Short mmCIF file of C-alpha atoms and ligand atoms in Angstrom, two decimals:
data_model
loop_
_atom_site.label_atom_id
_atom_site.label_comp_id
_atom_site.label_asym_id
_atom_site.label_seq_id
_atom_site.Cartn_x
_atom_site.Cartn_y
_atom_site.Cartn_z
CA UNK A 231 -70.55 99.80 136.12
CA UNK A 232 -71.77 97.49 133.65
CA UNK A 233 -69.03 95.69 131.96
CA UNK A 234 -69.03 94.93 128.16
CA UNK A 235 -69.00 91.57 127.48
CA UNK A 236 -65.27 90.17 126.57
CA UNK A 237 -64.08 90.88 123.14
CA UNK A 238 -64.54 87.76 120.60
CA UNK A 239 -66.75 86.21 123.21
CA UNK A 240 -68.31 83.11 121.72
CA UNK A 241 -71.16 80.91 122.97
CA UNK A 242 -71.41 76.88 123.19
CA UNK A 243 -67.82 76.29 121.85
CA UNK A 244 -66.65 72.51 122.59
CA UNK A 245 -63.85 72.54 124.86
CA UNK A 246 -62.20 69.46 123.65
CA UNK A 247 -60.35 70.69 120.93
CA UNK A 248 -58.62 73.02 123.45
CA UNK A 249 -57.23 70.25 125.39
CA UNK A 250 -54.29 68.11 124.77
CA UNK A 251 -56.76 65.06 126.01
CA UNK A 252 -59.46 65.98 123.31
CA UNK A 253 -61.76 65.14 125.81
CA UNK A 254 -64.87 67.75 127.20
CA UNK A 255 -68.12 68.69 125.76
CA UNK A 256 -69.37 72.93 124.87
CA UNK A 257 -68.84 75.50 127.27
CA UNK A 258 -71.92 78.37 127.41
CA UNK A 259 -69.29 81.03 126.93
CA UNK A 260 -65.50 81.26 125.36
CA UNK A 261 -62.77 83.79 125.10
CA UNK A 262 -59.67 84.55 124.37
CA UNK A 263 -57.16 87.47 126.43
CA UNK A 264 -53.87 88.44 125.47
CA UNK A 265 -53.66 91.11 128.09
CA UNK A 266 -54.16 92.04 131.93
CA UNK A 267 -56.73 94.51 131.56
CA UNK A 268 -59.11 92.02 129.27
CA UNK A 269 -58.28 89.54 132.09
CA UNK A 270 -60.02 91.81 134.33
CA UNK A 271 -62.45 92.89 132.24
CA UNK A 272 -63.81 89.25 131.58
CA UNK A 273 -63.76 88.35 135.17
CA UNK A 274 -66.00 91.42 136.33
CA UNK A 275 -68.20 91.06 133.59
CA UNK A 276 -68.37 87.19 134.35
CA UNK A 277 -69.02 88.08 137.71
CA UNK A 278 -71.92 90.67 137.20
CA UNK A 279 -73.43 87.84 135.09
CA UNK A 280 -72.96 85.46 137.79
CA UNK A 281 -71.50 83.16 135.34
CA UNK A 282 -68.40 80.79 136.90
CA UNK A 283 -64.76 81.44 134.77
CA UNK A 284 -62.59 78.40 133.92
CA UNK A 285 -59.00 79.47 133.06
CA UNK A 286 -57.45 77.73 130.01
CA UNK A 287 -53.81 77.63 128.48
CA UNK A 288 -53.11 74.72 126.76
CA UNK A 289 -55.17 72.36 128.20
CA UNK A 290 -52.73 69.78 128.61
CA UNK A 291 -53.21 69.07 132.27
CA UNK A 292 -57.16 69.11 132.34
CA UNK A 293 -59.96 66.53 131.67
CA UNK A 294 -63.36 68.58 130.95
CA UNK A 295 -66.62 66.76 131.58
CA UNK A 296 -68.46 66.06 128.31
CA UNK A 297 -71.71 67.34 129.57
CA UNK A 298 -70.11 70.65 129.02
CA UNK A 299 -69.31 73.87 131.45
CA UNK A 300 -71.66 76.28 132.62
CA UNK A 301 -68.94 78.74 132.70
CA UNK A 302 -66.88 81.55 130.68
CA UNK A 303 -63.56 79.34 129.68
CA UNK A 304 -61.09 82.11 129.55
CA UNK A 305 -58.04 80.81 127.48
CA UNK A 306 -54.88 83.31 128.61
CA UNK A 307 -53.04 83.96 125.68
CA UNK A 308 -50.80 86.87 127.41
CA UNK A 309 -47.28 87.28 125.78
CA UNK A 310 -44.04 88.20 127.19
CA UNK A 311 -40.27 87.18 127.72
CA UNK A 312 -37.96 90.23 129.18
CA UNK A 313 -34.98 90.00 131.12
CA UNK A 314 -35.68 92.48 134.35
CA UNK A 315 -32.92 91.95 136.23
CA UNK A 316 -29.42 90.74 136.08
CA UNK A 317 -25.82 90.46 137.63
CA UNK A 318 -23.20 88.10 137.32
CA UNK A 319 -24.67 85.05 139.23
CA UNK A 320 -28.09 85.22 137.58
CA UNK A 321 -30.54 86.48 135.72
CA UNK A 322 -34.65 87.59 136.57
CA UNK A 323 -37.07 86.87 133.62
CA UNK A 324 -40.51 88.23 133.53
CA UNK A 325 -42.62 85.86 131.40
CA UNK A 326 -46.39 86.09 130.16
CA UNK A 327 -48.16 83.78 131.59
CA UNK A 328 -49.88 82.96 127.83
CA UNK A 329 -46.07 81.82 126.41
CA UNK A 330 -45.60 78.05 125.26
CA UNK A 331 -43.72 76.98 128.00
CA UNK A 332 -41.36 75.04 125.93
CA UNK A 333 -40.31 78.41 123.84
CA UNK A 334 -39.66 79.68 127.19
CA UNK A 335 -37.16 77.30 128.05
CA UNK A 336 -35.67 77.38 124.65
CA UNK A 337 -35.09 81.28 124.97
CA UNK A 338 -33.34 80.76 128.54
CA UNK A 339 -31.33 78.20 127.00
CA UNK A 340 -30.01 80.26 124.66
CA UNK A 341 -29.28 82.57 126.80
CA UNK A 342 -27.42 80.19 128.63
CA UNK A 343 -29.50 80.25 131.73
CA UNK A 344 -29.76 77.49 134.32
CA UNK A 345 -32.86 76.42 136.31
CA UNK A 346 -35.19 75.18 133.65
CA UNK A 347 -33.34 73.54 131.19
CA UNK A 348 -34.57 70.01 132.24
CA UNK A 349 -38.06 70.92 131.95
CA UNK A 350 -37.79 71.13 128.47
CA UNK A 351 -40.83 69.85 126.41
CA UNK A 352 -42.96 69.92 129.10
CA UNK A 353 -46.45 70.51 127.14
CA UNK A 354 -48.61 73.66 128.11
CA UNK A 355 -48.22 77.45 129.00
CA UNK A 356 -45.85 79.13 131.31
CA UNK A 357 -48.88 80.39 133.58
CA UNK A 358 -49.97 76.79 134.07
CA UNK A 359 -46.81 75.66 135.79
CA UNK A 360 -47.29 76.84 139.02
CA UNK A 361 -50.79 75.28 139.23
CA UNK A 362 -48.98 71.98 139.01
CA UNK A 363 -45.53 72.62 140.33
CA UNK A 364 -44.99 71.22 136.68
CA UNK A 365 -41.51 69.53 137.00
CA UNK A 366 -39.23 66.65 134.99
CA UNK A 367 -35.87 65.09 135.91
CA UNK A 368 -35.22 66.74 139.54
CA UNK A 369 -36.31 70.29 138.15
CA UNK A 370 -39.39 71.96 139.31
CA UNK A 371 -41.00 75.43 138.67
CA UNK A 372 -41.26 76.05 142.60
CA UNK A 373 -37.02 76.28 142.50
CA UNK A 374 -36.67 78.96 140.16
CA UNK A 375 -40.02 80.86 140.77
CA UNK A 376 -39.93 84.34 142.45
CA UNK A 377 -43.34 85.24 142.19
CA UNK A 378 -46.79 85.18 140.32
CA UNK A 379 -48.92 87.95 138.77
CA UNK A 380 -52.34 87.24 139.00
CA UNK A 381 -55.70 88.73 138.97
CA UNK A 382 -57.52 88.58 142.29
CA UNK A 383 -61.25 87.68 141.59
CA UNK A 384 -62.28 88.01 145.20
CA UNK A 385 -61.12 91.63 145.77
CA UNK A 386 -61.32 92.37 142.16
CA UNK A 387 -57.24 93.56 141.56
CA UNK A 388 -54.05 92.48 140.59
CA UNK A 389 -51.71 90.40 143.07
CA UNK A 390 -48.57 89.31 143.45
CA UNK A 391 -47.82 86.00 145.10
CA UNK A 392 -44.31 85.17 146.27
CA UNK A 393 -43.03 81.53 146.42
CA UNK A 394 -44.32 80.56 149.97
CA UNK A 395 -47.66 81.88 149.29
CA UNK A 396 -48.14 79.49 146.23
CA UNK A 397 -48.02 76.55 148.63
CA UNK A 398 -45.72 74.25 146.66
CA UNK A 399 -45.81 70.78 147.21
CA UNK A 400 -44.76 67.92 144.80
CA UNK A 401 -46.79 68.32 141.64
CA UNK A 402 -49.04 70.48 143.48
CA UNK A 403 -49.87 73.88 144.61
CA UNK A 404 -52.53 76.03 146.87
CA UNK A 405 -53.73 76.99 143.16
CA UNK A 406 -54.84 73.72 143.02
CA UNK A 407 -56.14 73.76 146.87
CA UNK A 408 -56.81 76.27 149.20
CA UNK A 409 -56.72 78.96 146.53
CA UNK A 410 -58.68 77.28 143.86
CA UNK A 411 -60.63 79.53 141.57
CA UNK A 412 -59.48 83.06 143.25
CA UNK A 413 -56.46 83.88 141.01
CA UNK A 414 -56.34 84.11 137.42
CA UNK A 415 -52.23 83.57 136.60
CA UNK A 416 -51.27 86.41 134.25
CA UNK A 417 -47.24 86.50 134.49
CA UNK A 418 -44.45 84.61 136.42
CA UNK A 419 -40.99 85.80 137.41
CA UNK A 420 -38.38 83.22 137.24
CA UNK A 421 -34.81 83.82 138.65
CA UNK A 422 -32.36 81.71 136.66
CA UNK A 423 -28.85 80.88 137.63
CA UNK A 424 -25.56 81.82 135.03
CA UNK A 425 -23.55 79.17 137.00
CA UNK A 426 -23.23 75.84 135.24
CA UNK A 427 -26.14 73.65 135.51
CA UNK A 428 -26.31 70.80 137.82
CA UNK A 429 -25.70 67.35 136.61
CA UNK A 430 -28.53 65.10 135.93
CA UNK A 431 -29.22 62.40 138.21
CA UNK A 432 -31.97 60.37 136.33
CA UNK A 433 -30.64 57.36 135.17
CA UNK A 434 -32.35 57.85 131.44
CA UNK A 435 -30.63 61.16 131.03
CA UNK A 436 -27.17 60.12 132.38
CA UNK A 437 -26.96 57.31 130.06
CA UNK A 438 -27.73 59.24 127.15
CA UNK A 439 -25.38 61.85 127.83
CA UNK A 440 -22.71 59.11 128.43
CA UNK A 441 -23.50 57.66 124.89
CA UNK A 442 -22.79 60.73 123.48
CA UNK A 443 -19.71 61.13 125.53
CA UNK A 444 -20.81 64.22 127.25
CA UNK A 445 -19.37 64.88 130.66
CA UNK A 446 -20.10 67.88 132.77
CA UNK A 447 -23.02 68.67 130.59
CA UNK A 448 -23.92 72.20 129.82
CA UNK A 449 -27.91 73.87 129.77
CA UNK A 450 -28.10 73.38 125.83
CA UNK A 451 -26.79 69.60 126.15
CA UNK A 452 -29.47 69.01 128.79
CA UNK A 453 -32.38 70.17 127.16
CA UNK A 454 -30.96 68.34 123.94
CA UNK A 455 -30.76 64.90 126.16
CA UNK A 456 -33.93 65.80 127.27
CA UNK A 457 -35.68 66.35 124.33
CA UNK A 458 -34.04 63.25 123.19
CA UNK A 459 -35.27 60.75 125.42
CA UNK A 460 -38.58 62.32 125.86
CA UNK A 461 -39.18 62.36 122.29
CA UNK A 462 -38.28 58.27 122.33
CA UNK A 463 -41.03 57.75 125.07
CA UNK A 464 -43.69 60.11 125.10
CA UNK A 465 -46.22 60.71 122.52
CA UNK A 466 -46.90 63.85 121.07
CA UNK A 467 -49.96 65.20 122.01
CA UNK A 468 -50.59 66.69 118.66
CA UNK A 469 -50.65 63.62 116.88
CA UNK A 470 -51.96 61.36 119.79
CA UNK A 471 -54.28 63.10 122.24
CA UNK A 472 -52.78 62.77 125.98
CA UNK A 473 -52.54 64.54 128.70
CA UNK A 474 -49.02 63.62 129.64
CA UNK A 475 -48.06 61.47 133.01
CA UNK A 476 -51.43 60.59 134.46
CA UNK A 477 -50.77 59.41 137.88
CA UNK A 478 -48.70 61.05 140.26
CA UNK A 479 -46.08 59.23 141.94
CA UNK A 480 -46.88 58.21 145.27
CA UNK A 481 -44.98 59.04 148.17
CA UNK A 482 -44.67 56.25 150.87
CA UNK A 483 -43.41 55.93 154.46
CA UNK A 484 -40.44 53.94 155.35
CA UNK A 485 -42.80 51.29 156.99
CA UNK A 486 -44.88 50.99 153.69
CA UNK A 487 -41.59 50.84 151.66
CA UNK A 488 -40.41 47.93 153.38
CA UNK A 489 -43.69 46.34 153.36
CA UNK A 490 -43.89 46.71 149.64
CA UNK A 491 -39.63 45.66 149.33
CA UNK A 492 -40.82 42.18 151.18
CA UNK A 493 -42.10 40.82 147.85
CA UNK A 494 -40.86 43.25 145.42
CA UNK A 495 -37.22 43.85 146.43
CA UNK A 496 -36.54 45.90 143.04
CA UNK A 497 -39.32 48.11 143.87
CA UNK A 498 -37.93 51.73 142.69
CA UNK A 499 -38.15 54.00 145.59
CA UNK A 500 -36.37 57.53 145.95
CA UNK A 501 -35.70 59.68 148.64
CA UNK A 502 -38.42 62.46 149.35
CA UNK A 503 -37.88 64.24 152.80
CA UNK A 504 -38.25 61.77 155.60
CA UNK A 505 -40.79 59.64 153.22
CA UNK A 506 -40.18 57.43 149.77
CA UNK A 507 -41.61 58.74 146.13
CA UNK A 508 -42.68 55.21 144.43
CA UNK A 509 -42.53 55.38 140.39
CA UNK A 510 -46.11 55.22 139.35
CA UNK A 511 -45.03 53.82 135.80
CA UNK A 512 -42.89 50.97 137.46
CA UNK A 513 -46.14 50.10 139.32
CA UNK A 514 -48.38 49.79 136.05
CA UNK A 515 -45.53 48.20 134.20
CA UNK A 516 -45.87 45.37 136.65
CA UNK A 517 -49.52 44.96 136.41
CA UNK A 518 -48.75 44.40 132.64
CA UNK A 519 -50.92 47.77 131.74
CA UNK A 520 -48.38 49.10 129.55
CA UNK A 521 -49.97 49.01 125.96
CA UNK A 522 -53.37 47.77 127.48
CA UNK A 523 -56.13 49.29 125.65
CA UNK A 524 -59.62 49.74 127.45
CA UNK A 525 -62.68 51.58 126.81
CA UNK A 526 -61.34 52.89 123.55
CA UNK A 527 -58.35 54.20 125.47
CA UNK A 528 -54.67 53.04 125.94
CA UNK A 529 -51.95 53.14 128.18
CA UNK A 530 -49.14 54.18 126.03
CA UNK A 531 -46.64 51.70 124.78
CA UNK A 532 -43.37 53.38 125.38
CA UNK A 533 -44.78 54.86 128.63
CA UNK A 534 -47.33 53.27 130.78
CA UNK A 535 -47.96 56.42 133.04
CA UNK A 536 -49.40 58.29 129.84
CA UNK A 537 -53.00 57.81 128.93
CA UNK A 538 -53.62 58.02 124.97
CA UNK A 539 -56.85 58.69 123.26
CA UNK A 540 -56.27 57.91 120.00
CA UNK A 541 -60.05 57.10 119.12
CA UNK A 542 -61.22 60.41 120.89
CA UNK A 543 -62.98 58.88 123.73
CA UNK A 544 -64.97 60.68 126.08
CA UNK A 545 -64.91 61.36 129.63
CA UNK A 546 -66.94 58.58 130.74
CA UNK A 547 -64.88 56.38 129.14
CA UNK A 548 -61.77 57.97 130.24
CA UNK A 549 -63.02 57.84 134.00
CA UNK A 550 -64.25 53.98 133.59
CA UNK A 551 -60.57 53.53 132.42
CA UNK A 552 -58.74 55.64 135.52
CA UNK A 553 -60.89 53.52 138.13
CA UNK A 554 -60.02 49.83 136.32
CA UNK A 555 -56.12 51.15 136.61
CA UNK A 556 -56.28 52.26 140.15
CA UNK A 557 -58.19 49.60 141.27
CA UNK A 558 -55.53 47.13 139.50
CA UNK A 559 -52.49 48.70 140.96
CA UNK A 560 -54.46 48.69 144.50
CA UNK A 561 -55.04 44.96 144.41
CA UNK A 562 -51.63 44.30 143.56
CA UNK A 563 -49.71 46.75 145.92
CA UNK A 564 -51.93 48.10 148.28
CA UNK A 565 -51.03 51.85 147.06
CA UNK A 566 -53.70 54.17 146.06
CA UNK A 567 -52.65 55.95 142.52
CA UNK A 568 -53.87 59.85 142.09
CA UNK A 569 -54.35 61.05 139.01
CA UNK A 570 -51.92 64.65 138.11
CA UNK A 571 -54.75 66.54 135.59
CA UNK A 572 -57.31 68.64 137.02
CA UNK A 573 -61.02 66.99 136.38
CA UNK A 574 -63.29 69.70 135.65
CA UNK A 575 -67.14 69.07 135.64
P1 LIG B 703 -38.03 57.63 135.11
O1 LIG B 703 -36.66 58.13 134.82
O2 LIG B 703 -38.70 56.47 134.25
O3 LIG B 703 -38.28 57.33 136.36
C1 LIG B 703 -39.27 56.89 136.98
C2 LIG B 703 -39.61 57.72 138.17
O4 LIG B 703 -39.20 57.69 139.13
C3 LIG B 703 -39.93 59.14 137.76
O5 LIG B 703 -41.23 59.74 137.46
C4 LIG B 703 -39.13 60.29 138.79
O6 LIG B 703 -39.70 61.15 139.55
C5 LIG B 703 -38.49 59.01 139.46
N1 LIG B 703 -36.79 59.06 139.38
C6 LIG B 703 -35.94 58.33 138.88
N2 LIG B 703 -35.00 58.79 138.86
C7 LIG B 703 -34.61 59.55 140.04
C8 LIG B 703 -33.81 60.59 140.44
N3 LIG B 703 -32.75 60.21 139.98
N4 LIG B 703 -34.37 61.12 141.66
C9 LIG B 703 -35.21 61.36 142.09
N5 LIG B 703 -36.50 60.66 141.52
C10 LIG B 703 -36.15 60.01 140.37
O7 LIG B 703 -39.03 58.79 134.55
P2 LIG B 703 -40.06 59.21 133.32
O8 LIG B 703 -41.47 58.52 134.00
O9 LIG B 703 -39.22 58.65 132.04
O10 LIG B 703 -40.13 60.87 133.89
C11 LIG B 703 -38.84 61.38 133.20
C12 LIG B 703 -38.86 62.86 133.96
O11 LIG B 703 -39.98 63.49 133.68
C13 LIG B 703 -39.63 62.63 135.39
O12 LIG B 703 -39.21 63.52 136.44
C14 LIG B 703 -41.33 63.06 135.04
O13 LIG B 703 -41.70 63.39 135.85
C15 LIG B 703 -41.43 63.88 133.60
N6 LIG B 703 -42.72 63.77 133.44
C16 LIG B 703 -43.25 64.70 133.62
C17 LIG B 703 -44.36 64.77 132.60
C18 LIG B 703 -45.78 65.28 133.09
O14 LIG B 703 -46.89 65.25 132.33
N7 LIG B 703 -45.92 66.22 134.53
C19 LIG B 703 -45.02 63.47 131.79
C20 LIG B 703 -43.75 62.75 131.65
C21 LIG B 703 -42.50 62.94 132.18
P3 LIG B 703 -40.35 62.39 139.21
O15 LIG B 703 -41.83 62.10 138.22
O16 LIG B 703 -40.78 62.77 140.53
O17 LIG B 703 -39.34 62.82 138.85
#
């Protein structure tokens, strides 16, 4: 059966305004979908036309090439927030992929549910959180996710993937790797706890809570603390274009850490399984990159890990800056930084 084009299909739409970094040329086709049937129909139409599909949420973790995309950009706007199961210990939430993530956290916290409160103010949609296993202040989506509902473009059917099938790693999942391009996430199921939340271990949060004389904080207090701390150091993407943390924290083994700590005994490192996680922001600070401006872009003065794009520089300039930063850090420490956002060309 020949599929109709998606509703409100537009052609030659500039992608930059749909990303928080404000980088990206025109795509051949653009459509917004707000239900599962719309996702399936759009994917089938694109398949018939032999057009690649690129799935977009709020564009907070993608960098799109200025050359444009010969693809259908499918912007997911599927709503939904429902408690589908609960007992004395926990509640299970069904969430539409298009929900603004922070609204999900806000509503969960209002229900006094624990598990995602530290992930307050992470920009983007709920459906994007499994893709990079979004996380902050010791919580990550993999900890509370029960399953992902997705349209499987390979077999043209809806599928559910459990936590193991998502292949989660540190700020990583199989949606970025082996399963890249196969699934369009339409919903996520989370299981949150009715128990008191885990106490924050991150120094900035602890300091903030202590200053407020809050001990054993509840979920609302942790959310407020995260929001206050983040607002102090991170630029608001609706004001200054940026894609959040631009580099992942490097993971090194003990031998590598010992090598690094010989000349830099104060280098922060956190146990990570058998390995150690370095703080990418600290490495950038040591290289004097906080606040540095190159190629029209800037490493944020409040937090060097965030590259800001105040003058709406293009993809090529951003790539030059990334190359420069990676080289400077490598020359100083022998550690290779890896970008966190996905580059779409
Ligand atoms: P920070 O407190 O200055 O710490 C620097 C880094 O050290 C963090 O990135 C964190 O790794 C790690 N770290 C600090 N205390 C830790 C602890 N007690 N246990 C384990 N690891 C610890 O961090 P920040 O840069 O201001 O960021 C605060 C949190 O917000 C972090 O979790 C960060 O990932 C998150 N964040 C995420 C984005 C994003 O776009 N994804 C943007 C900004 C901030 P982790 O990053 O692994 O937590």
